[in-house]
Amino acid sequence: MKLPSYKEARSRKKEKVVIEEYKMPKSINKMGHNKTYYVKTYGCQMNEHDSENIKAMLEELGFIESLDMESSDLIILNTCSIRENAHNKAFGMLGRLKHLKETRKDLIVGLCGCMAQEEGVVDEILHKYRQVDFVFGTHNLHRLPIVLKNYLDNKKQEIEVLSVEGNLIEGMPVKRASKHKAYVNIMYGCDKFCTYCIVPYTRGKQRSRHKEDILKEVKELVRDGYQEVTLLGQNVNAYGKDFDSNYKMENLLEDVAKTNIPRVRFMTSHPWDFTDQMIEVIAKYPNIMPSIHLPVQSGSSRILKLMGRRYTKEEYLELFDKIKEKIPNVSISTDIIVGFPGETEEDFEDTLELAEHCKYDNAFTFIYSPRENTAACRLKDETSLKEKEKRLYKLNTIVNKYFLENNQKLVGKTVKVLVDGHNENGKTELFGYTDTNKLINFNGDESLIGKIISVKVTDAKTWSLDGEYVE
Ligand code: SAH
Ligand code: SF4
Ligand code: F3S
């Protein structure tokens, strides 16, 4: 049994990260024969992509994916720690699984992802949630087959969580959720330690993948007909800063664009590491989508300092305005936290003012949620939840107004859309995303799925557009 330790997770060791090739021991490759699995994913794209690896590993073991959780032989929850409600969802699901396990004794339940890296969570699993049969963490995802085998051999709760990241694992199998859009990790972990955030503890220190491995993966995707890649990392602009090399995010973006993949996206960008060279490259290559997620978190320089974000309101706005000026037709989205400890009415007004200035195309807004062991959870917080909810409502009213206004400006224009699929109502009711990452619904033949087509915008809503297929 290996349990998580925050003390170890906090340390940033200097050891060189080496690359290790994924290998599944041949002796266990029939373990899942004739059995079904169901993976439930919470959290961010990083977790979604990890689940694509988990599914592929399970299928190598012979398991078959089931769309019905209740009847599956193996259920894995890939969890998220970012806010309390993410926790609650996973614990709620564990409650449901307890009942299910009472009726089906042979059901196997596993838990992984960011919650597995939390000391408190694993402690609860050991003492209260005995229905969980095995736990593995974010640093040893590739060990799933072995952790599962250990559980099956011993039939005792198996917990294997490493608190210090190990090597970079290359060559893990992947079962991609889409045949035309793909996630490609370019880095793991985060060294920023924003004071409210648990990610540096759950994902470890920043480790960039080697450019050769990333480009090889993208080229294979191009060969397989993929239309879009999203380069993933908690802090993609810091790509390469953990190597002693001059090859940085702008160079990687340029090389990925040169593979001629029709669409390149990347997330998430921390304003701190956003260079002028990156802006130039994004503006230069038409296949790098003019859509940037640029989390601001707060419009108050005082709160930004308490958050450890390393920029002031003015510096953020300078970057924001530069991006808008240099990249034609760019859309910018953001994340904002309200009710950070000590946020005054005046601080909040600064956030509203910033939202009015930036007129974001999209924004994810959250009430601050204290996370175990982070620096901010020790700060005094006197604002009531009711007040925080009021602030969130006020902020949402403003950001929503601009989503709609920005969308309305597109009515009558023709936009390029990568067609994702059809909705549940019917096979001809298609949807996709524009260059600027706006959801658009329109009618068309199913055969358009996976293609980039032109759609004329006919109507605008707050969170989506309606259109007509024109070509
Ligand atoms: N790496 C990204 C953010 C990843 S987490 C970045 O730095 O921009 C996604 C978002 O969740 C964050 O941008 C932040 O707005 C929000 N978030 C993170 N920790 C939070 C907390 N403790 N309470 C509320 N929101 C939080
Ligand atoms: Fe969290 Fe900050 Fe790292 Fe983003 S940059 S993952 S908010 S610590
Ligand atoms: Fe959640 Fe972990 Fe992602 S905390 S947001 S799943 S990195």
Coordinates of C-alpha atoms in Angstrom, one line a residue, residues 255-441:
D255 CA 6.1 23.2 -35.6
V256 CA 2.6 21.7 -34.9
A257 CA 1.0 24.2 -37.3
K258 CA 3.5 23.1 -40.0
T259 CA 2.3 19.5 -39.8
N260 CA -0.7 20.9 -41.6
I261 CA -3.2 19.6 -39.2
P262 CA -6.3 21.7 -40.2
R263 CA -6.9 23.1 -36.6
V264 CA -4.6 23.7 -33.7
R265 CA -5.9 24.7 -30.3
F266 CA -4.1 24.9 -26.9
M267 CA -5.1 25.2 -23.3
T268 CA -4.6 26.6 -20.7
S269 CA -2.6 29.8 -21.1
H270 CA -1.3 31.5 -18.0
P271 CA -1.0 35.2 -18.7
W272 CA 2.4 35.3 -17.1
D273 CA 4.2 33.2 -19.8
F274 CA 2.3 34.6 -22.8
T275 CA 5.1 36.0 -25.0
D276 CA 5.0 38.4 -28.0
Q277 CA 6.5 35.6 -30.1
M278 CA 3.6 33.4 -29.3
I279 CA 1.2 36.1 -30.4
E280 CA 3.1 36.5 -33.7
V281 CA 3.0 32.7 -34.4
I282 CA -0.7 32.5 -33.6
A283 CA -1.4 35.5 -35.9
K284 CA 0.8 34.0 -38.7
Y285 CA -0.6 30.5 -39.1
P286 CA -4.2 30.2 -40.3
N287 CA -4.5 26.7 -38.8
I288 CA -3.8 28.0 -35.3
M289 CA -7.3 28.9 -34.2
P290 CA -7.9 32.5 -33.1
S291 CA -9.3 31.4 -29.8
I292 CA -7.5 31.9 -26.5
H293 CA -8.4 30.9 -23.0
L294 CA -6.7 33.5 -20.8
P295 CA -7.8 33.0 -17.2
V296 CA -7.8 36.3 -15.2
Q297 CA -9.2 35.0 -11.9
S298 CA -9.8 38.5 -10.5
G299 CA -9.8 42.2 -11.6
S300 CA -8.3 43.4 -8.4
S301 CA -4.5 43.7 -8.3
R302 CA -4.6 43.3 -4.5
I303 CA -6.5 40.0 -4.8
L304 CA -4.3 38.8 -7.7
K305 CA -1.3 39.3 -5.4
L306 CA -2.9 37.3 -2.7
M307 CA -3.7 34.6 -5.3
G308 CA -0.1 34.5 -6.3
R309 CA -1.0 35.1 -10.0
R310 CA 2.2 37.2 -10.7
Y311 CA 0.4 40.0 -12.7
T312 CA -1.6 43.1 -12.0
K313 CA -4.9 44.1 -13.5
E314 CA -3.0 46.6 -15.7
E315 CA -0.5 44.0 -16.9
Y316 CA -3.3 41.6 -17.8
L317 CA -5.2 44.3 -19.7
E318 CA -2.1 45.2 -21.6
L319 CA -1.7 41.6 -22.7
F320 CA -5.4 41.3 -23.4
D321 CA -5.4 44.4 -25.6
K322 CA -2.2 43.3 -27.4
I323 CA -3.7 39.9 -28.3
K324 CA -6.9 41.6 -29.5
E325 CA -4.9 44.0 -31.7
K326 CA -2.5 41.6 -33.2
I327 CA -4.6 38.5 -33.9
P328 CA -7.5 39.3 -36.2
N329 CA -10.9 38.1 -35.2
V330 CA -9.6 36.5 -32.0
S331 CA -12.0 35.3 -29.3
I332 CA -10.9 35.3 -25.7
S333 CA -12.4 33.4 -22.8
T334 CA -11.5 33.4 -19.2
D335 CA -11.9 31.9 -15.7
I336 CA -12.9 34.1 -12.7
I337 CA -13.1 33.3 -9.0
V338 CA -15.4 35.4 -6.8
G339 CA -15.2 35.5 -3.0
F340 CA -11.5 34.8 -2.6
P341 CA -10.7 35.3 1.1
G342 CA -10.7 39.0 1.9
E343 CA -12.3 40.1 -1.4
T344 CA -14.0 43.4 -0.6
E345 CA -16.9 45.0 -2.5
E346 CA -14.3 47.3 -4.0
D347 CA -12.1 44.4 -5.2
F348 CA -15.2 42.9 -6.7
E349 CA -16.1 46.1 -8.5
D350 CA -12.6 45.9 -10.1
T351 CA -13.5 42.5 -11.4
L352 CA -16.8 43.8 -12.8
E353 CA -14.9 46.7 -14.5
L354 CA -12.5 44.3 -16.1
A355 CA -15.3 42.1 -17.3
E356 CA -16.9 45.2 -18.9
H357 CA -13.6 46.1 -20.6
C358 CA -12.8 42.6 -21.9
K359 CA -16.3 41.7 -23.2
Y360 CA -15.2 38.0 -23.1
D361 CA -16.6 35.5 -25.6
N362 CA -16.9 33.0 -22.8
A363 CA -16.2 32.9 -19.1
F364 CA -16.2 30.2 -16.4
T365 CA -17.1 31.8 -13.1
F366 CA -16.7 30.1 -9.8
I367 CA -17.2 30.8 -6.1
Y368 CA -13.9 30.3 -4.3
S369 CA -13.7 26.9 -2.7
P370 CA -11.1 26.3 0.0
R371 CA -8.8 23.4 -0.8
E372 CA -7.1 21.2 1.7
N373 CA -3.4 22.2 2.3
T374 CA -3.3 25.2 -0.1
A375 CA -2.0 28.5 1.1
A376 CA -5.3 30.3 0.7
C377 CA -7.2 27.9 2.9
R378 CA -5.4 29.4 5.9
L379 CA -6.5 33.0 5.1
K380 CA -9.3 34.6 7.0
D381 CA -12.6 34.7 5.0
E382 CA -15.3 36.8 6.4
T383 CA -17.6 37.2 3.4
S384 CA -20.8 35.1 3.7
L385 CA -21.8 32.5 1.1
K386 CA -24.9 34.5 0.4
E387 CA -22.9 37.6 -0.4
K388 CA -20.6 35.5 -2.7
E389 CA -23.6 34.1 -4.5
K390 CA -24.8 37.6 -5.0
R391 CA -21.5 38.6 -6.5
L392 CA -21.4 35.6 -8.8
Y393 CA -24.9 36.4 -10.0
K394 CA -23.9 40.0 -10.7
L395 CA -20.8 39.0 -12.6
N396 CA -22.6 36.4 -14.6
T397 CA -25.2 39.0 -15.7
I398 CA -22.4 41.1 -17.1
V399 CA -20.4 38.3 -18.8
N400 CA -23.6 36.7 -20.3
K401 CA -24.6 40.1 -21.8
Y402 CA -21.3 40.2 -23.8
F403 CA -21.5 36.5 -24.8
L404 CA -24.8 37.4 -26.5
E405 CA -23.6 40.7 -27.9
N406 CA -20.5 39.0 -29.4
N407 CA -22.6 36.2 -30.9
Q408 CA -25.1 38.7 -32.4
K409 CA -22.2 40.4 -34.3
L410 CA -21.8 37.1 -36.2
V411 CA -25.4 37.0 -37.5
G412 CA -25.3 37.1 -41.3
K413 CA -21.7 36.1 -41.5
T414 CA -20.4 32.8 -42.9
V415 CA -18.1 30.9 -40.5
K416 CA -15.9 27.8 -40.8
V417 CA -17.2 24.9 -38.6
L418 CA -15.8 21.5 -37.7
V419 CA -18.8 19.3 -37.5
D420 CA -18.8 17.3 -34.3
G421 CA -21.9 15.2 -34.4
H422 CA -25.7 15.3 -34.3
N423 CA -27.8 16.0 -31.3
E424 CA -30.2 13.5 -29.7
N425 CA -33.3 14.9 -31.5
G426 CA -32.3 13.7 -34.9
K427 CA -29.5 12.7 -37.2
T428 CA -29.8 15.9 -39.3
E429 CA -29.6 18.3 -36.4
L430 CA -25.8 18.8 -36.5
F431 CA -23.5 20.8 -34.2
G432 CA -19.9 21.9 -34.3
Y433 CA -17.5 24.6 -33.3
T434 CA -16.4 27.7 -35.2
D435 CA -12.7 28.8 -35.5
T436 CA -13.4 31.0 -32.5
N437 CA -14.7 28.1 -30.5
K438 CA -18.4 29.0 -30.6
L439 CA -21.0 26.2 -30.6
I440 CA -23.2 26.3 -33.6
N441 CA -26.3 24.2 -34.5

